[in-house]
Each structure stands twice: as structure tokens, then as C-alpha cells.
Tab-separated table of C-alpha atoms in Angstrom:
chain	number	residue	atom	x	y	z
Q	1	MET	CA	0.000	0.000	0.000
Q	2	ASN	CA	1.106	3.569	-0.678
Q	3	LEU	CA	1.566	6.014	2.199
Q	4	ILE	CA	2.415	9.699	2.547
Q	5	LYS	CA	4.443	11.056	5.465
Q	6	ALA	CA	3.773	14.643	6.603
Q	7	HIS	CA	4.273	16.685	9.729
Q	8	ALA	CA	3.337	19.996	11.332
Q	9	PHE	CA	5.889	21.284	13.832
Q	10	GLY	CA	7.145	17.732	14.364
Q	11	ASN	CA	3.671	16.303	15.016
Q	12	ASP	CA	3.824	13.662	12.287
Q	13	PHE	CA	1.254	11.562	10.480
Q	14	LEU	CA	0.971	8.893	7.843
Q	15	LEU	CA	-1.731	9.404	5.221
Q	16	LEU	CA	-3.417	6.383	3.649
Q	17	ALA	CA	-6.060	6.509	0.940
Q	18	GLU	CA	-9.306	4.797	1.946
Q	19	GLN	CA	-9.250	2.469	-1.057
Q	20	ASP	CA	-5.892	1.079	0.094
Q	21	ALA	CA	-6.929	0.606	3.725
Q	22	PRO	CA	-7.569	-2.886	5.114
Q	23	ALA	CA	-10.806	-4.034	6.706
Q	24	ALA	CA	-11.974	-2.245	9.849
Q	25	HIS	CA	-10.926	-5.084	12.155
Q	26	GLU	CA	-7.348	-4.907	10.802
Q	27	ILE	CA	-6.790	-1.132	10.799
Q	28	THR	CA	-5.947	-0.878	14.515
Q	29	ASP	CA	-3.083	-3.341	14.212
Q	30	LEU	CA	-1.908	-1.694	10.997
Q	31	ALA	CA	-1.797	1.737	12.696
Q	32	ARG	CA	0.393	0.326	15.478
Q	33	GLN	CA	2.742	-1.302	12.979
Q	34	LEU	CA	3.065	1.735	10.732
Q	35	CYS	CA	3.501	4.251	13.557
Q	36	ASP	CA	6.157	2.212	15.384
Q	37	ARG	CA	9.317	4.341	15.273
Q	38	HIS	CA	11.707	1.375	15.242
Q	39	ARG	CA	9.857	-1.340	13.322
Q	40	GLY	CA	7.609	0.782	11.118
Q	41	ILE	CA	7.768	4.146	9.403
Q	42	GLY	CA	7.084	6.068	12.597
Q	43	ALA	CA	4.352	8.620	13.288
Q	44	ASP	CA	2.048	10.032	15.959
Q	45	GLY	CA	-0.981	8.827	14.040
Q	46	LEU	CA	-2.497	7.293	10.907
Q	47	ILE	CA	-4.971	9.289	8.826
Q	48	VAL	CA	-7.200	7.339	6.444
Q	49	PHE	CA	-8.738	9.688	3.874
Q	50	SER	CA	-11.034	9.737	0.874
Q	51	ASP	CA	-11.352	12.503	-1.697
Q	52	GLY	CA	-14.364	14.767	-1.810
Q	53	PRO	CA	-15.520	17.607	-4.090
Q	54	ARG	CA	-14.450	20.331	-1.616
Q	55	GLY	CA	-11.523	18.512	-0.057
Q	56	ALA	CA	-11.484	15.186	1.745
Q	57	ARG	CA	-12.939	13.058	4.492
Q	58	MET	CA	-10.589	11.661	7.168
Q	59	ARG	CA	-10.552	9.324	10.132
Q	60	LEU	CA	-7.704	9.192	12.601
Q	61	LEU	CA	-6.022	6.483	14.640
Q	62	ASN	CA	-3.402	7.279	17.257
Q	63	ALA	CA	-0.007	5.588	17.322
Q	64	ASP	CA	-1.334	2.943	19.735
Q	65	GLY	CA	-4.217	2.138	17.378
Q	66	SER	CA	-6.860	3.932	19.431
Q	67	TYR	CA	-9.481	6.196	17.877
Q	68	SER	CA	-9.336	9.999	17.842
Q	69	GLU	CA	-12.017	12.412	16.699
Q	70	ILE	CA	-9.694	14.969	15.123
Q	71	SER	CA	-6.184	16.393	15.031
Q	72	GLY	CA	-5.643	20.063	14.233
Q	73	ASN	CA	-2.168	19.334	12.893
Q	74	GLY	CA	-3.336	16.178	11.142
Q	75	VAL	CA	-6.031	18.130	9.302
Q	76	ARG	CA	-3.357	20.560	8.136
Q	77	CYS	CA	-1.051	17.734	7.011
Q	78	LEU	CA	-3.822	16.282	4.891
Q	79	ALA	CA	-4.582	19.733	3.488
Q	80	ALA	CA	-0.903	20.147	2.567
Q	81	TRP	CA	-1.015	16.891	0.578
Q	82	LEU	CA	-4.235	17.850	-1.170
Q	83	ALA	CA	-2.813	21.283	-1.991
Q	84	ARG	CA	0.161	19.560	-3.588
Q	85	VAL	CA	-1.792	17.141	-5.755
Q	86	ARG	CA	-4.602	19.556	-6.631
Q	87	GLY	CA	-2.433	22.583	-7.301
Q	88	LEU	CA	-4.031	24.912	-4.739
Q	89	GLN	CA	-3.029	28.572	-4.954
Q	90	ILE	CA	-2.534	31.154	-2.209
Q	91	GLY	CA	-5.966	32.247	-0.987
Q	92	ASP	CA	-7.675	28.982	-1.936
Q	93	SER	CA	-9.651	27.098	0.709
Q	94	ILE	CA	-10.194	23.411	1.259
Q	95	GLN	CA	-12.576	21.543	3.558
Q	96	ILE	CA	-11.677	18.473	5.604
Q	97	GLU	CA	-14.515	16.397	7.040
Q	98	THR	CA	-13.644	14.804	10.386
Q	99	ASP	CA	-15.542	12.874	13.021
Q	100	ALA	CA	-15.696	16.159	14.957
Q	101	GLY	CA	-17.196	18.049	12.015
Q	102	ALA	CA	-15.917	19.895	8.972
Q	103	ARG	CA	-12.855	22.139	9.137
Q	104	SER	CA	-12.234	24.832	6.528
Q	105	LEU	CA	-8.599	25.746	5.846
Q	106	GLU	CA	-7.294	28.702	3.855
Q	107	LEU	CA	-3.855	28.482	2.247
Q	108	LEU	CA	-1.965	31.619	3.326
Q	109	THR	CA	1.627	31.111	2.173
Q	110	GLN	CA	3.961	28.556	0.628
Q	111	GLU	CA	7.716	28.492	1.159
Q	112	GLY	CA	9.246	25.479	-0.538
Q	113	ARG	CA	7.370	22.416	0.669
Q	114	ARG	CA	6.104	24.233	3.792
Q	115	LEU	CA	2.489	25.430	3.493
Q	116	THR	CA	0.815	27.702	6.039
Q	117	PHE	CA	-2.934	27.410	6.612
Q	118	ARG	CA	-5.484	29.174	8.774
Q	119	ALA	CA	-8.056	26.656	9.983
Q	120	HIS	CA	-11.457	27.636	11.329
Q	121	MET	CA	-12.103	25.606	14.454
Q	122	PRO	CA	-15.476	25.722	16.221
Q	123	GLU	CA	-16.266	27.434	19.491
Q	124	PRO	CA	-14.787	25.459	22.427
Q	125	GLN	CA	-17.331	23.523	24.476
Q	126	HIS	CA	-17.756	22.695	28.177
Q	127	VAL	CA	-14.951	25.011	29.344
Q	128	GLN	CA	-14.643	24.727	33.120
Q	129	GLN	CA	-12.168	24.652	35.950
Q	130	GLN	CA	-12.055	21.461	37.997
Q	131	GLN	CA	-10.180	20.157	40.989
Q	132	ILE	CA	-8.873	16.705	40.093
Q	133	ASP	CA	-7.356	14.301	42.602
Q	134	VAL	CA	-4.113	12.814	41.280
Q	135	ASP	CA	-2.543	10.327	43.702
Q	136	GLY	CA	-3.937	12.228	46.676
Q	137	THR	CA	-2.946	15.681	45.405
Q	138	SER	CA	-5.609	18.141	44.273
Q	139	VAL	CA	-4.766	19.607	40.863
Q	140	GLN	CA	-6.633	22.566	39.374
Q	141	ALA	CA	-7.221	21.982	35.687
Q	142	VAL	CA	-9.268	23.420	32.857
Q	143	THR	CA	-11.278	20.813	30.979
Q	144	LEU	CA	-12.922	21.450	27.634
Q	145	CYS	CA	-13.675	20.047	24.194
Q	146	VAL	CA	-12.266	21.425	20.948
Q	147	GLY	CA	-13.528	18.528	18.866
Q	148	ASN	CA	-11.628	16.162	21.140
Q	149	PRO	CA	-11.269	16.090	24.943
Q	150	GLN	CA	-8.635	18.338	26.507
Q	151	CYS	CA	-7.283	18.950	29.993
Q	152	VAL	CA	-5.039	21.986	30.562
Q	153	VAL	CA	-3.018	22.651	33.707
Q	154	LEU	CA	-1.845	26.254	33.945
Q	155	GLY	CA	1.451	26.962	35.688
Q	156	ASP	CA	4.704	25.032	35.631
Q	157	ALA	CA	5.227	23.474	32.188
Q	158	SER	CA	8.231	21.278	32.966
Q	159	VAL	CA	9.277	17.946	31.494
Q	160	GLN	CA	9.249	16.394	34.958
Q	161	ARG	CA	5.583	17.378	35.455
Q	162	LEU	CA	4.748	16.153	31.981
Q	163	HIS	CA	5.702	12.613	32.976
Q	164	SER	CA	4.584	12.734	36.605
Q	165	LEU	CA	1.298	14.610	36.184
Q	166	ALA	CA	0.156	14.889	32.558
Q	167	ALA	CA	0.667	11.179	31.882
Q	168	LYS	CA	-1.634	10.323	34.802
Q	169	LEU	CA	-4.281	12.882	33.854
Q	170	ALA	CA	-4.454	11.430	30.330
Q	171	VAL	CA	-5.806	8.140	31.727
Q	172	HIS	CA	-7.553	9.520	34.822
Q	173	PRO	CA	-10.919	7.883	35.679
Q	174	LEU	CA	-12.560	11.295	35.260
Q	175	PHE	CA	-11.987	10.827	31.516
Q	176	PRO	CA	-13.382	7.391	30.566
Q	177	ASP	CA	-12.259	7.796	26.938
Q	178	GLY	CA	-8.927	9.343	27.904
Q	179	THR	CA	-7.926	12.947	27.288
Q	180	ASN	CA	-5.180	15.046	25.773
Q	181	VAL	CA	-3.244	17.019	28.367
Q	182	GLU	CA	-1.335	20.298	28.095
Q	183	LEU	CA	0.853	21.917	30.713
Q	184	ALA	CA	0.653	25.633	29.907
Q	185	SER	CA	2.684	28.560	31.170
Q	186	VAL	CA	1.458	32.078	30.336
Q	187	GLU	CA	4.712	33.941	29.636
Q	188	SER	CA	3.015	37.162	28.506
Q	189	PRO	CA	-0.499	38.185	27.386
Q	190	ASP	CA	0.340	37.155	23.810
Q	191	ARG	CA	2.532	34.100	24.466
Q	192	VAL	CA	1.798	30.727	26.062
Q	193	ARG	CA	4.324	27.897	26.304
Q	194	ILE	CA	3.090	24.298	26.431
Q	195	LEU	CA	4.152	20.702	26.773
Q	196	ILE	CA	1.795	18.032	25.444
Q	197	TRP	CA	0.851	14.515	26.484
Q	198	GLU	CA	-1.332	13.268	23.673
Q	199	ARG	CA	-3.923	10.584	24.250
Q	200	GLY	CA	-2.801	7.313	22.680
Q	201	VAL	CA	0.649	8.698	21.832
Q	202	GLY	CA	2.462	10.264	24.790
Q	203	PRO	CA	4.689	13.351	24.504
Q	204	THR	CA	4.432	15.072	21.132
Q	205	GLU	CA	6.356	17.937	19.564
Q	206	ALA	CA	3.154	19.887	18.897
Q	207	SER	CA	-0.627	19.639	18.817
Q	208	GLY	CA	-3.096	21.797	16.936
Q	209	THR	CA	-6.117	21.085	19.113
Q	210	GLY	CA	-3.838	21.160	22.160
Q	211	ALA	CA	-2.656	24.632	21.187
Q	212	CYS	CA	-6.298	25.714	20.861
Q	213	ALA	CA	-7.191	24.230	24.238
Q	214	ALA	CA	-4.200	25.813	25.970
Q	215	ALA	CA	-5.028	29.184	24.424
Q	216	VAL	CA	-8.649	28.975	25.600
Q	217	ALA	CA	-7.576	28.035	29.130
Q	218	ALA	CA	-4.981	30.814	29.221
Q	219	ILE	CA	-7.457	33.391	27.894
Q	220	ALA	CA	-10.296	32.342	30.196
Q	221	PHE	CA	-8.306	31.815	33.388
Q	222	GLY	CA	-4.690	32.913	32.867
Q	223	GLY	CA	-4.827	36.526	31.698
Q	224	ALA	CA	-3.845	35.888	28.075
Q	225	GLN	CA	-5.306	37.940	25.251
Q	226	ARG	CA	-7.577	36.521	22.546
Q	227	ASP	CA	-4.833	36.461	19.902
Q	228	VAL	CA	-1.924	34.429	21.213
Q	229	GLN	CA	1.173	32.529	20.113
Q	230	VAL	CA	1.226	29.026	21.588
Q	231	VAL	CA	4.782	27.709	21.713
Q	232	ALA	CA	5.379	23.933	21.834
Q	233	PRO	CA	8.725	22.117	21.504
Q	234	GLY	CA	8.202	21.935	17.725
Q	235	GLY	CA	7.416	25.633	17.265
Q	236	ALA	CA	4.766	28.332	17.646
Q	237	GLN	CA	1.193	28.329	16.319
Q	238	ARG	CA	-1.183	31.276	16.367
Q	239	VAL	CA	-4.591	30.875	18.003
Q	240	GLU	CA	-7.281	33.521	17.706
Q	241	TRP	CA	-10.484	33.268	19.730
Q	242	ARG	CA	-13.039	35.268	17.759
Q	243	GLU	CA	-16.803	35.640	18.007
Q	244	ASP	CA	-17.310	32.853	15.460
Q	245	GLY	CA	-14.903	30.374	17.055
Q	246	LEU	CA	-11.220	29.588	17.085
Q	247	TYR	CA	-8.739	30.125	14.266
Q	248	LEU	CA	-5.544	28.096	14.212
Q	249	THR	CA	-2.667	29.193	11.983
Q	250	GLY	CA	0.454	27.161	11.329
Q	251	TRP	CA	2.387	25.263	8.704
Q	252	ALA	CA	2.622	21.689	7.520
Q	253	GLU	CA	4.846	19.940	5.019
Q	254	VAL	CA	4.737	16.707	3.072
Q	255	LEU	CA	7.981	14.753	3.420
Q	256	PHE	CA	7.757	11.691	1.190
Q	257	GLU	CA	5.704	8.887	-0.281
Q	258	ALA	CA	6.452	5.286	0.682
Q	259	ARG	CA	5.284	1.796	-0.178
Q	260	TRP	CA	4.470	-0.583	2.675
Q	261	PHE	CA	4.828	-4.284	1.983
Q	262	ALA	CA	2.056	-6.008	3.887
């Protein structure tokens, strides 16, 4: 089967056309094999897509084979591939259908193989602060949905806390389907720094929906402004919280095509 490798700020995905995908009962095992960084190609997730008149339809499996509703960076990676094969021009838009709804992306710039898009994300849902018990310690977190479940802890965004706290929150009983977790430090009103523990993956270089969630938490409860740079290990994405929802701006690039011998 033919595969495409793409990434956005180091958050990497494999793209597989629906017609080449195996049966539903085999796709979980295939995702684990493909995403394995030592015995496969290596990726944070597998995107299975089918073409549509305005763009494409996608479904996403995490590196461990588990299901995910959407990935903000994954949507952009797929858009970058479609822009390449369809010859999109600056200012053109493309629509990606996901299990969390449709996302419209506008192509803003292209520098070499790196394409920058602005994606319209919906209004965040169920934004609230909660006290969560983690091994007997009460942790104040912001929980919300940006198409997928998110849990943001404002304050110290250290690697040590990522492994000691975020990893436990991701599988906490409060979240029966698991959750993505961001540790977020508000460095200034227009800058938030994050570390990410992604559900079904672990630490990732970046996350589009995670950047959106961290921005919302920082704006609502951390003193950040409504137009903010969210800086992850892989780089900075812009998040704007407008009256009609969230807008996520960042780049993605297609790296190569490969053939997997089943």
C-alpha cells in the first residue's frame, strides 16, 4: 500500500487513501505497525482519507491504534497533501470532514514544501475549571472540548511534570475515553508555552487542538489575550479566539511517499 508522510511542527502523520486501507478489524493493528518508530515508518498517528468535491474526508487512529475524533495538525497535514496534488493557490480554501465536524482551511503562504494554513475551528465547548485528585494531590485543571477532549493545567510546564502529572491525567478515571493534556505557562499576554501529552501517543512535539485548548484556558483563566502565540517544543502556532470560534494558523509539510509491503 502507498503512504504519505507529513508533519506539522514535528507532530507527524501517515496518510493512507481509503481504497488502500484494510478491513476495519485490521486497521488498529496496521496503525500500530506503521507508527512504530523502530519497526515501522514512525508517526504520531495514521490518517485514512477519501477525496471529496471540496476537499477530503478523514478518520484518525493514534499511534497505539486507538481512535481519535480529530487532530488540528493532522487536518493541516492532509490539506498540505491535497494542496500539492490539486495545485491549490494562495488564498484557496479546502474543507476536511472529520468525526468532529468539517474544518475549513485557507492556504496563506507557501515556502518550498512548507504550506501555512489558517483553519477555522469551532467554538470550544464545556470550558470549566475542575479540581482533580491525582494520587492524593488536588490539581486545578481546565477541561474542555475542541472537537476532542482536553485537559489543561496552567502553571509550571516542565518535562518532569509532563511525565509525573500529565501522563496520569491522560488516563484519569474522570476521563473514561482518555484525554489530551497540556501543561501551559502564560509567559506574557500574547505568548503561552506548552508541553503536550497526547492521548494514545504520549509526549508530542506539537498539537493543533492542544494549542487551541491551551489558548482557551490561558485566555479564560490565565490573563492571556484573545490572539496568542502558543509555543510547543516543535514551534509556535497562532490561536485567535473570535466571536465565530477559534482560528488556528500554522504550517505543515509533506515529506515523502512510501510503499508498505504487507
